[in-house]
Coordinates of C-alpha atoms in Angstrom, one line a residue:
M15 CA 57.4 -90.8 -107.5
A16 CA 57.0 -88.4 -110.5
T17 CA 58.9 -85.0 -111.0
D18 CA 56.4 -82.2 -111.1
T19 CA 56.5 -79.9 -113.0
K20 CA 53.2 -77.9 -112.0
T21 CA 53.2 -74.8 -110.0
P22 CA 50.7 -74.3 -107.3
W23 CA 48.8 -71.7 -108.8
I24 CA 48.6 -74.0 -112.3
R25 CA 47.0 -76.1 -109.3
L26 CA 44.2 -73.1 -108.7
G27 CA 43.8 -72.2 -111.5
R28 CA 42.8 -76.1 -112.5
L29 CA 40.9 -76.1 -109.8
L30 CA 38.8 -72.3 -110.2
S31 CA 38.2 -74.0 -114.3
L32 CA 36.3 -76.9 -112.2
E33 CA 34.3 -75.1 -110.9
R34 CA 33.5 -72.8 -112.6
K35 CA 30.0 -72.0 -112.9
S36 CA 30.3 -72.3 -109.5
V37 CA 33.3 -69.2 -109.0
F38 CA 31.0 -67.8 -112.0
K39 CA 28.2 -67.2 -109.3
I40 CA 29.9 -66.3 -107.2
L41 CA 31.0 -63.3 -109.1
F42 CA 28.1 -63.0 -110.6
Y43 CA 26.3 -62.4 -107.1
A44 CA 29.2 -60.3 -105.4
V45 CA 28.1 -57.8 -108.3
F46 CA 24.4 -57.2 -107.7
A47 CA 25.1 -57.3 -104.3
G48 CA 27.7 -54.7 -104.6
L49 CA 25.3 -52.6 -107.1
V50 CA 23.0 -52.9 -103.4
E51 CA 25.2 -52.5 -100.6
L52 CA 25.9 -48.9 -102.5
G53 CA 22.0 -48.2 -101.3
L54 CA 23.5 -47.8 -98.1
P55 CA 25.3 -44.2 -98.3
L56 CA 23.5 -43.6 -101.4
G57 CA 20.5 -43.4 -98.5
I58 CA 22.4 -42.0 -96.1
Q59 CA 23.5 -39.3 -97.8
A60 CA 20.4 -38.6 -99.5
I61 CA 19.0 -38.4 -95.7
V62 CA 21.6 -36.3 -94.6
N63 CA 20.8 -33.6 -97.1
I64 CA 17.3 -34.2 -96.5
I65 CA 17.5 -33.7 -92.3
V66 CA 20.4 -30.8 -92.7
G67 CA 18.1 -28.5 -95.0
G68 CA 16.4 -28.6 -91.4
S69 CA 13.0 -30.5 -93.0
F70 CA 11.4 -34.1 -92.0
N71 CA 9.0 -35.3 -94.1
A72 CA 7.4 -38.8 -96.4
S73 CA 11.1 -38.8 -98.3
V74 CA 13.0 -39.5 -95.7
I75 CA 10.7 -42.7 -94.4
L76 CA 10.8 -43.7 -97.8
L77 CA 14.5 -43.2 -98.7
T78 CA 15.1 -44.9 -94.7
G79 CA 13.1 -48.4 -96.2
V80 CA 14.5 -48.0 -98.7
V81 CA 18.1 -48.3 -96.8
L82 CA 17.2 -51.6 -95.0
F83 CA 15.7 -52.8 -98.4
S84 CA 19.7 -52.5 -99.6
V85 CA 20.3 -54.0 -96.6
A86 CA 18.4 -56.8 -96.1
F87 CA 18.2 -57.9 -100.1
G88 CA 22.0 -57.7 -100.1
G89 CA 21.7 -60.5 -97.3
V90 CA 19.9 -62.6 -99.1
L91 CA 22.2 -62.1 -102.1
R92 CA 25.2 -63.1 -99.3
Y93 CA 23.0 -66.3 -98.4
M94 CA 22.6 -67.1 -102.2
Q95 CA 27.3 -67.2 -101.9
L96 CA 27.1 -68.6 -98.8
R97 CA 24.0 -72.0 -100.4
I98 CA 26.6 -71.8 -103.0
G99 CA 30.4 -72.1 -101.2
E100 CA 27.7 -75.1 -99.5
D101 CA 27.7 -76.6 -103.3
L102 CA 30.9 -76.5 -103.8
Q103 CA 32.6 -77.8 -100.6
Q104 CA 30.2 -81.1 -100.8
R105 CA 31.2 -81.5 -104.9
I106 CA 35.4 -80.8 -103.9
F107 CA 34.9 -83.7 -101.1
A108 CA 33.0 -86.4 -103.1
R109 CA 35.3 -85.4 -106.0
S110 CA 38.6 -86.0 -104.1
S111 CA 37.8 -88.7 -101.6
F112 CA 36.2 -90.5 -105.6
E113 CA 39.8 -89.7 -107.4
L114 CA 42.1 -90.8 -104.6
I115 CA 39.9 -94.1 -103.8
Y116 CA 40.3 -94.9 -108.2
R117 CA 44.2 -93.6 -108.0
F118 CA 45.8 -95.6 -105.4
P119 CA 45.0 -99.1 -106.2
K120 CA 45.7 -98.4 -109.7
M121 CA 49.5 -95.8 -109.1
K122 CA 52.1 -97.6 -110.5
Y123 CA 54.8 -100.6 -108.5
S124 CA 57.3 -98.0 -110.3
A125 CA 56.5 -94.7 -108.2
L126 CA 55.8 -96.2 -105.1
Q127 CA 59.2 -97.8 -104.1
N128 CA 60.0 -95.1 -102.2
E129 CA 57.0 -93.8 -100.9
Y130 CA 54.1 -95.1 -98.2
P131 CA 50.9 -95.9 -99.1
P132 CA 49.0 -95.3 -95.6
E133 CA 51.4 -91.4 -95.0
L134 CA 50.4 -90.0 -98.2
A135 CA 46.0 -91.5 -97.7
N136 CA 46.8 -88.9 -94.9
R137 CA 46.8 -86.4 -97.3
F138 CA 43.7 -86.5 -97.9
F139 CA 42.5 -84.2 -94.8
D140 CA 44.6 -81.5 -97.3
V141 CA 40.7 -82.1 -98.5
M142 CA 39.5 -80.2 -95.9
T143 CA 41.5 -77.2 -95.7
I144 CA 40.8 -76.6 -100.3
Q145 CA 37.3 -77.6 -99.6
K146 CA 36.7 -74.6 -96.8
T147 CA 39.2 -72.1 -97.8
L148 CA 38.0 -72.0 -101.7
P149 CA 35.0 -71.1 -101.3
K150 CA 35.3 -67.9 -98.6
L151 CA 38.1 -66.2 -100.2
L152 CA 36.6 -66.2 -103.4
I153 CA 32.9 -65.2 -101.7
E154 CA 35.3 -62.9 -99.5
F155 CA 37.8 -61.8 -102.7
S156 CA 34.9 -61.1 -104.5
S157 CA 32.7 -59.2 -102.7
A158 CA 35.9 -57.4 -101.6
F159 CA 36.9 -56.3 -104.8
I160 CA 33.6 -55.4 -106.3
Q161 CA 32.8 -53.4 -103.0
I162 CA 36.4 -51.2 -104.1
G163 CA 36.1 -50.9 -107.7
F164 CA 32.3 -50.2 -107.4
G165 CA 33.6 -47.1 -104.3
L166 CA 36.3 -45.9 -106.4
I167 CA 34.0 -45.4 -109.4
L168 CA 31.0 -43.5 -106.8
L169 CA 33.3 -41.9 -105.5
S170 CA 35.0 -40.3 -108.4
L171 CA 31.9 -38.6 -108.8
Y172 CA 31.9 -36.1 -106.1
H173 CA 35.6 -35.1 -107.0
P174 CA 38.5 -35.8 -109.0
F175 CA 41.2 -36.0 -106.5
F176 CA 39.4 -39.3 -105.9
V177 CA 40.1 -40.6 -108.8
F178 CA 43.8 -40.4 -107.7
F179 CA 42.9 -42.5 -104.5
G180 CA 41.3 -45.2 -105.7
F181 CA 44.4 -45.8 -108.5
L182 CA 47.3 -45.0 -105.0
L183 CA 44.7 -47.2 -103.5
I184 CA 45.3 -50.4 -106.2
A185 CA 49.2 -49.6 -105.4
L186 CA 49.9 -50.1 -101.6
F187 CA 47.6 -53.4 -101.9
Y188 CA 49.8 -54.1 -104.9
V189 CA 53.2 -53.7 -103.0
I190 CA 51.4 -55.0 -100.0
F191 CA 50.5 -58.4 -102.5
K192 CA 53.8 -58.6 -104.2
L193 CA 56.1 -58.4 -101.0
S194 CA 54.4 -61.3 -99.1
L195 CA 52.6 -63.9 -101.1
R196 CA 55.9 -65.9 -102.9
E197 CA 57.5 -65.5 -99.5
G198 CA 54.0 -66.3 -97.7
V199 CA 53.5 -69.4 -100.2
K200 CA 56.9 -70.6 -99.3
E201 CA 56.8 -70.7 -95.7
S202 CA 52.8 -72.2 -96.5
L203 CA 54.3 -75.0 -97.4
H204 CA 57.7 -75.7 -95.9
E205 CA 54.7 -75.6 -92.7
S206 CA 53.5 -78.2 -94.2
N207 CA 56.3 -80.2 -95.2
Y208 CA 57.3 -80.3 -91.0
K209 CA 53.3 -80.7 -90.2
Y210 CA 53.1 -84.2 -92.4
K211 CA 57.1 -85.1 -91.3
T212 CA 55.3 -84.9 -87.0
A213 CA 52.6 -87.1 -88.1
H214 CA 53.8 -90.0 -90.0
W215 CA 56.5 -90.2 -87.2
I216 CA 53.4 -90.2 -85.0
Q217 CA 52.1 -92.6 -87.4
E218 CA 55.3 -95.0 -87.2
V219 CA 55.8 -95.2 -83.6
A220 CA 51.9 -95.6 -83.3
R221 CA 52.4 -99.3 -86.1
S222 CA 55.2 -100.1 -83.7
I223 CA 53.5 -99.6 -80.1
E224 CA 55.0 -102.7 -79.0
G225 CA 58.7 -101.6 -79.8
F226 CA 58.7 -98.3 -78.4
K227 CA 57.8 -99.9 -74.6
V228 CA 60.4 -99.4 -73.6
S229 CA 62.8 -97.1 -71.8
E230 CA 65.0 -96.3 -74.5
S231 CA 62.5 -96.9 -77.8
F232 CA 60.9 -94.0 -75.2
S233 CA 63.5 -91.5 -76.0
Y234 CA 64.4 -92.4 -79.3
A235 CA 60.7 -92.1 -79.6
S236 CA 60.0 -88.7 -79.1
Q237 CA 63.8 -87.4 -80.1
R238 CA 62.8 -87.8 -83.9
N239 CA 59.0 -85.6 -82.9
D240 CA 61.0 -83.8 -81.6
E241 CA 62.9 -83.0 -84.1
T242 CA 60.0 -83.2 -87.0
S243 CA 58.6 -80.0 -84.6
L244 CA 61.0 -77.6 -83.8
K245 CA 61.7 -77.5 -88.0
Y246 CA 56.6 -77.2 -88.5
L247 CA 57.8 -74.8 -84.9
N248 CA 60.0 -73.3 -87.2
A249 CA 58.1 -73.7 -90.4
R250 CA 55.2 -72.0 -88.8
E251 CA 57.5 -69.5 -86.9
K252 CA 58.8 -67.4 -90.6
H253 CA 55.1 -68.0 -91.9
F254 CA 53.7 -66.1 -88.3
R255 CA 56.9 -63.2 -89.9
V256 CA 55.4 -63.2 -93.0
L257 CA 51.7 -62.4 -91.6
R258 CA 53.5 -59.5 -88.8
F259 CA 54.8 -57.6 -91.9
Q260 CA 51.3 -58.3 -93.2
F261 CA 49.0 -56.7 -91.3
F262 CA 51.5 -53.5 -89.6
K263 CA 51.9 -52.6 -93.6
M264 CA 47.4 -53.1 -93.1
I265 CA 47.1 -50.6 -89.8
A266 CA 49.6 -48.4 -91.8
F267 CA 47.8 -48.5 -93.9
K268 CA 44.4 -48.2 -92.9
V269 CA 45.7 -45.3 -90.2
I270 CA 47.0 -42.8 -93.9
V271 CA 44.5 -43.5 -96.0
A272 CA 41.8 -42.6 -93.8
A273 CA 43.6 -39.5 -92.4
A274 CA 44.4 -38.6 -95.4
L275 CA 41.0 -38.9 -96.8
L276 CA 39.6 -37.5 -93.7
I277 CA 41.7 -34.2 -94.2
V278 CA 41.0 -33.7 -97.8
G279 CA 37.3 -34.2 -97.5
G280 CA 36.8 -31.8 -94.4
L281 CA 39.2 -29.7 -96.7
L282 CA 36.7 -29.9 -99.6
V283 CA 33.7 -29.5 -96.8
I284 CA 34.9 -26.1 -95.9
N285 CA 35.4 -24.6 -99.8
E286 CA 32.8 -26.0 -100.2
Q287 CA 33.5 -29.0 -103.3
M288 CA 31.5 -31.1 -101.7
N289 CA 28.0 -31.2 -98.9
I290 CA 28.5 -32.5 -96.0
G291 CA 25.7 -34.9 -97.4
Q292 CA 28.5 -36.1 -99.3
F293 CA 31.3 -36.0 -97.2
V294 CA 29.4 -38.1 -94.5
A295 CA 28.7 -41.5 -98.1
A296 CA 32.0 -41.0 -98.9
E297 CA 33.3 -41.3 -94.7
I298 CA 31.2 -44.4 -95.6
I299 CA 32.4 -45.8 -98.0
I300 CA 36.1 -45.3 -97.5
V301 CA 35.3 -47.4 -94.1
L302 CA 34.0 -50.0 -96.4
M303 CA 36.6 -49.9 -99.0
I304 CA 38.9 -49.7 -96.4
N305 CA 37.2 -52.9 -94.1
S306 CA 37.5 -54.6 -97.9
V307 CA 41.3 -54.0 -98.2
E308 CA 41.7 -55.5 -94.5
K309 CA 39.9 -58.6 -96.3
L310 CA 41.2 -58.9 -99.0
I311 CA 45.4 -58.5 -96.5
K312 CA 43.8 -61.4 -93.6
G313 CA 42.4 -63.5 -97.1
L314 CA 46.0 -63.6 -98.0
E315 CA 46.8 -66.0 -95.2
D316 CA 43.3 -68.6 -96.1
L317 CA 45.1 -67.7 -100.1
Y318 CA 48.5 -69.5 -98.5
V319 CA 47.1 -72.0 -96.8
L320 CA 44.7 -73.7 -99.9
I321 CA 48.1 -73.0 -101.9
A322 CA 49.7 -75.8 -99.5
G323 CA 46.5 -77.6 -99.7
L324 CA 46.6 -78.2 -103.3
E325 CA 49.6 -78.3 -103.4
K326 CA 50.2 -82.1 -100.9
L327 CA 47.1 -83.2 -102.1
G328 CA 49.0 -82.7 -106.0
R329 CA 52.0 -84.9 -104.9
V330 CA 49.7 -88.0 -104.4
T331 CA 47.7 -86.8 -107.4
D332 CA 50.4 -86.4 -109.4
I333 CA 52.2 -89.9 -109.7
P334 CA 51.5 -91.6 -112.3
I335 CA 48.5 -94.4 -112.5
E336 CA 48.9 -97.6 -115.0
I337 CA 47.4 -97.1 -118.4
Q338 CA 43.8 -97.0 -117.9
G339 CA 41.7 -99.6 -121.2
G340 CA 42.5 -101.4 -123.6
N341 CA 41.3 -105.3 -124.7
K342 CA 38.9 -107.7 -123.1
P343 CA 39.8 -111.1 -125.5
L344 CA 39.7 -114.1 -123.1
N345 CA 37.1 -116.6 -122.0
R346 CA 37.5 -117.4 -118.5
E347 CA 36.0 -121.5 -120.8
Q348 CA 39.2 -122.2 -122.5
D349 CA 42.2 -122.9 -121.3
F350 CA 45.7 -120.7 -120.7
I351 CA 48.8 -119.9 -122.4
F352 CA 50.9 -117.3 -120.8
E353 CA 55.0 -116.7 -122.5
Y354 CA 57.1 -114.1 -120.4
K355 CA 59.6 -113.0 -123.3
N356 CA 62.6 -111.3 -122.8
I357 CA 61.2 -110.2 -119.1
N358 CA 64.3 -107.2 -117.8
L359 CA 63.5 -105.1 -114.9
S360 CA 64.7 -102.2 -113.3
L361 CA 64.3 -100.9 -110.2
G362 CA 66.4 -97.7 -109.0
N363 CA 69.4 -98.6 -110.4
E364 CA 69.4 -101.2 -110.0
K365 CA 68.1 -104.3 -112.5
V366 CA 66.7 -107.2 -110.1
L367 CA 65.6 -108.4 -113.7
K368 CA 67.4 -110.3 -116.0
N369 CA 65.7 -111.8 -119.9
I370 CA 63.4 -113.8 -117.7
N371 CA 62.4 -116.2 -120.6
A372 CA 59.3 -118.6 -119.6
T373 CA 55.2 -120.3 -120.8
I374 CA 53.0 -121.5 -118.4
Y375 CA 51.1 -123.9 -119.8
P376 CA 47.8 -124.4 -117.6
N377 CA 48.3 -127.7 -115.7
D378 CA 51.8 -126.2 -114.3
S379 CA 52.8 -126.7 -110.7
I380 CA 55.8 -124.2 -110.9
L381 CA 57.9 -123.8 -107.3
V382 CA 60.1 -120.7 -107.7
Q383 CA 63.5 -121.6 -105.6
G384 CA 67.0 -119.1 -105.1
T385 CA 68.7 -117.6 -103.1
P386 CA 67.7 -114.5 -100.4
G387 CA 67.6 -111.5 -102.5
S388 CA 67.4 -113.5 -105.4
G389 CA 64.3 -111.7 -106.9
K390 CA 61.6 -114.6 -106.7
S391 CA 58.6 -111.7 -105.3
T392 CA 59.8 -109.7 -108.8
L393 CA 59.0 -113.0 -110.3
L394 CA 56.3 -113.1 -109.1
R395 CA 54.2 -109.4 -109.5
V396 CA 55.4 -109.6 -112.9
L397 CA 54.0 -112.5 -113.3
A398 CA 50.7 -111.4 -112.7
G399 CA 50.9 -108.5 -114.4
L400 CA 51.0 -105.9 -110.9
I401 CA 55.1 -104.3 -112.2
D402 CA 54.0 -102.2 -115.0
N403 CA 57.3 -100.3 -116.3
I404 CA 58.7 -104.4 -117.6
E405 CA 60.7 -104.5 -120.6
G406 CA 59.0 -106.6 -123.0
N407 CA 56.2 -108.7 -123.7
I408 CA 54.5 -111.1 -121.9
L409 CA 51.6 -113.0 -124.3
V410 CA 48.2 -114.5 -122.8
N411 CA 47.0 -117.2 -125.1
D412 CA 48.9 -114.9 -128.2
F413 CA 47.4 -111.2 -127.0
N414 CA 50.3 -108.8 -125.5
L415 CA 49.5 -107.4 -122.3
K416 CA 50.5 -104.0 -123.3
N417 CA 46.9 -104.4 -125.5
I418 CA 44.5 -105.9 -122.7
D419 CA 42.9 -104.1 -119.6
L420 CA 44.9 -104.0 -116.8
T421 CA 42.1 -104.6 -113.7
Y422 CA 40.6 -106.8 -116.4
F423 CA 43.6 -109.6 -116.9
R424 CA 44.0 -109.3 -112.5
D425 CA 40.8 -111.0 -113.5
F426 CA 42.1 -113.8 -114.6
A427 CA 45.0 -113.8 -111.9
G428 CA 45.2 -113.9 -108.6
H429 CA 47.8 -113.9 -105.6
Y430 CA 49.0 -113.9 -102.6
F431 CA 52.3 -112.3 -100.7
P432 CA 52.9 -112.0 -97.1
N433 CA 52.6 -108.3 -96.9
N434 CA 48.4 -108.8 -98.2
Q435 CA 46.3 -107.5 -95.2
T436 CA 42.8 -107.6 -94.2
F437 CA 40.5 -104.1 -93.9
E438 CA 38.1 -103.1 -92.1
G439 CA 34.9 -105.0 -93.1
T440 CA 33.3 -108.0 -92.9
I441 CA 35.2 -112.4 -93.7
L442 CA 32.6 -112.7 -96.6
E443 CA 33.7 -109.0 -97.6
N444 CA 37.6 -109.9 -97.2
I445 CA 37.0 -112.7 -99.2
T446 CA 35.1 -111.6 -102.2
L447 CA 35.5 -107.8 -101.7
N448 CA 31.9 -108.1 -102.8
N449 CA 32.2 -109.7 -105.8
P450 CA 28.4 -111.1 -107.5
D451 CA 30.0 -113.5 -109.8
I452 CA 31.5 -114.9 -106.5
S453 CA 28.8 -117.4 -105.0
M454 CA 27.9 -118.6 -101.6
D455 CA 28.8 -122.3 -102.5
Y456 CA 31.9 -121.1 -103.9
V457 CA 32.9 -119.2 -100.4
Q458 CA 32.3 -122.6 -98.3
F459 CA 34.2 -124.7 -100.5
L460 CA 37.3 -122.0 -100.3
I461 CA 37.0 -121.7 -96.4
K462 CA 36.8 -125.9 -96.5
K463 CA 39.5 -126.7 -98.2
L464 CA 41.8 -124.6 -96.5
E465 CA 40.8 -124.4 -92.6
L466 CA 38.9 -122.5 -91.8
S467 CA 35.9 -123.9 -90.8
E468 CA 36.2 -124.2 -87.0
F469 CA 37.1 -120.4 -87.0
V470 CA 34.1 -119.5 -89.2
K471 CA 32.2 -121.6 -86.8
S472 CA 33.4 -120.3 -84.1
Q473 CA 32.5 -117.2 -85.3
D474 CA 29.1 -116.1 -83.3
K475 CA 28.1 -114.4 -86.6
G476 CA 29.9 -116.9 -88.7
L477 CA 31.2 -114.9 -92.3
E478 CA 29.5 -111.4 -90.8
T479 CA 31.6 -111.5 -88.3
I480 CA 33.9 -108.1 -88.2
I481 CA 37.5 -108.2 -89.4
Y482 CA 39.4 -105.3 -87.7
T483 CA 41.7 -103.5 -90.1
E484 CA 45.8 -105.4 -90.6
G485 CA 43.9 -108.3 -89.0
R486 CA 44.6 -107.0 -85.2
H487 CA 42.6 -109.4 -83.1
L488 CA 43.2 -112.2 -85.5
P489 CA 45.6 -115.0 -85.3
Y490 CA 48.3 -114.9 -88.6
T491 CA 47.3 -117.4 -89.8
I492 CA 43.7 -117.2 -89.9
N493 CA 44.5 -113.7 -91.9
K494 CA 47.1 -115.7 -93.8
K495 CA 44.0 -118.0 -94.9
I496 CA 42.0 -115.4 -95.7
M497 CA 44.5 -114.1 -97.8
I498 CA 45.2 -116.5 -99.7
A499 CA 41.1 -117.4 -100.4
R500 CA 40.5 -114.0 -101.5
A501 CA 43.6 -114.5 -104.0
I502 CA 41.0 -117.8 -105.6
A503 CA 37.6 -116.7 -105.0
S504 CA 37.4 -114.9 -108.4
K505 CA 39.0 -118.8 -109.8
P506 CA 42.2 -117.3 -111.3
K507 CA 44.0 -119.2 -114.3
L508 CA 47.2 -117.7 -113.2
L509 CA 47.5 -118.1 -109.1
V510 CA 51.2 -117.0 -108.0
L511 CA 51.9 -117.0 -104.0
K512 CA 54.9 -116.6 -101.4
D513 CA 55.4 -118.8 -98.9
P514 CA 51.4 -120.4 -98.9
T515 CA 52.1 -122.7 -95.6
Q516 CA 54.7 -120.3 -93.6
D517 CA 53.2 -120.9 -90.2
L518 CA 50.9 -123.7 -90.4
M519 CA 50.7 -126.8 -88.8
E520 CA 52.3 -129.9 -90.7
D521 CA 49.1 -131.5 -91.0
E522 CA 47.6 -128.5 -91.7
S523 CA 50.0 -127.5 -94.9
K524 CA 49.1 -130.5 -95.7
K525 CA 46.2 -130.4 -96.6
I526 CA 46.0 -126.9 -98.6
I527 CA 48.8 -127.9 -100.9
D528 CA 47.2 -130.5 -101.6
F529 CA 44.2 -128.3 -102.5
L530 CA 46.5 -125.9 -104.7
S531 CA 48.0 -128.3 -106.2
G532 CA 45.3 -130.7 -106.9
P533 CA 44.4 -132.3 -110.5
D534 CA 40.8 -130.5 -110.4
R535 CA 42.2 -126.7 -109.7
T536 CA 41.4 -124.1 -113.0
W537 CA 44.6 -122.4 -112.5
A538 CA 48.3 -122.5 -113.1
L539 CA 50.4 -122.5 -110.0
V540 CA 53.6 -120.3 -109.4
V541 CA 54.9 -120.9 -105.8
V542 CA 57.9 -118.8 -103.5
S543 CA 58.5 -121.4 -101.0
T544 CA 60.9 -123.5 -98.2
N545 CA 58.7 -126.1 -97.8
Q546 CA 59.7 -129.1 -99.1
L547 CA 56.0 -130.6 -99.8
W548 CA 55.9 -128.3 -102.3
K549 CA 58.4 -130.4 -104.0
D550 CA 56.8 -133.3 -104.8
K551 CA 53.7 -131.8 -105.6
C552 CA 54.8 -129.5 -108.8
N553 CA 56.6 -130.3 -112.9
R554 CA 58.4 -127.4 -112.6
F555 CA 61.2 -125.5 -111.1
F556 CA 62.3 -122.2 -111.6
Y557 CA 65.5 -121.1 -109.5
M558 CA 66.5 -117.7 -109.5
D559 CA 70.4 -116.5 -108.9
N560 CA 70.9 -112.3 -108.9
G561 CA 68.2 -111.7 -111.5
E562 CA 68.8 -114.6 -113.7
M563 CA 66.7 -118.0 -114.1
T564 CA 67.3 -121.4 -114.0
I565 CA 64.4 -123.5 -115.7
N566 CA 64.1 -127.0 -113.9
E567 CA 61.4 -129.5 -116.4

């Protein structure tokens, strides 16, 4: 994985920048809601002053109506914030799902060497955390800050003491925020890390479910789960200590502020520096401000969760992808010549391909052999343009692959490897990937040539039969044939295959080999296999040994 230089705060800033229109709208409604809600204490102040004066007239009814209207209108403004927040949630979900779907197929091969993509895909569930916490924080934090700000301004009009109180309030909140923020974010990230490690181990057990059925294996599975779960619980406990610190500081803060204001407010009334209506209004404002501060402090937990979610999702989106775009100079109607010049490849600290030079012509059938671990499979991936960080040059009809759109090029280079798996979808979708350029006649042709006809006929829905993830409930050989059909369906100019006939019956193998290497094919063929039948069908032979290649014509 690429080294990540983005801090969680940079990620949050970028997300807010993407959604700045929604952020501004939420702030706009928060300002107006804060102004409208000032009608509550001001209205009550006026009503109390009238009642204390010993009169009850139409003014009281009017003021009561104004207060009720301000409460109702404030509710409407809060609803507008909720509506914007809901739209924001939907956009975050849609954008994140699209981004991951876009990025996964384009991630650099070299960047995934130490990663397990299905486990990385689990990070998508942090999108739910982000989409729920971000609007909540925007609405509650903006409302709280606006309410505190307007409240302080209004209180300062009653007496200069409240100006001092306002600065004290801000200072106390800053101290609580400063003392707990860094530790809260750190522990939230630790908690998230161990959560995913626990989920990954459960996923591993589920993936290897048959191997863990014996008692010894079950004990090992439980032991590993205990280790990761205990680390999660320890991280969670440390996180809770931060929250506990915030909670007790908040209680102390509320008690001190309430006591100070009640005492000072009472003294101001006794000394006739405030009237009773102003005192009641001031206490209402103070209660609202204390509740706002409580919202801010409690909201810090959501902030920690949001930061952790952004960080975990960012670990996926930070994985570099292949260079996108480029020229599209190739013509399917012409013959293709593939040239590989001075190809070198290192994965980690190991050099796996060394100075590979080869030319593949349109009618070539090439058998690649070699010792185990000599680089045969890696060579096939390089030939098909699946590995990005090679040294040297690949030329296709004299066009350098570095200048060609990779996605476009791969339409001309089919491949099959034993780890290729079907996805959940119909047989037809697994073969064509919904490519409209692949005709049904050609699909039927491939089914016949790859000995799939009897299987398809035996299914009630034929090609519309649903296949489950990784070809569960499918014979291994059927899954293999479907994957080979997918590799050929786009009529590639280069076809690379790893053990395509392994585990097939001998008569099936012979028919499929005859088809794949037959004179009517449209592709140059490169195959890695120990099946001796290939030797009679291939006109060239590559031999791999410790990353070096020898060519025998």
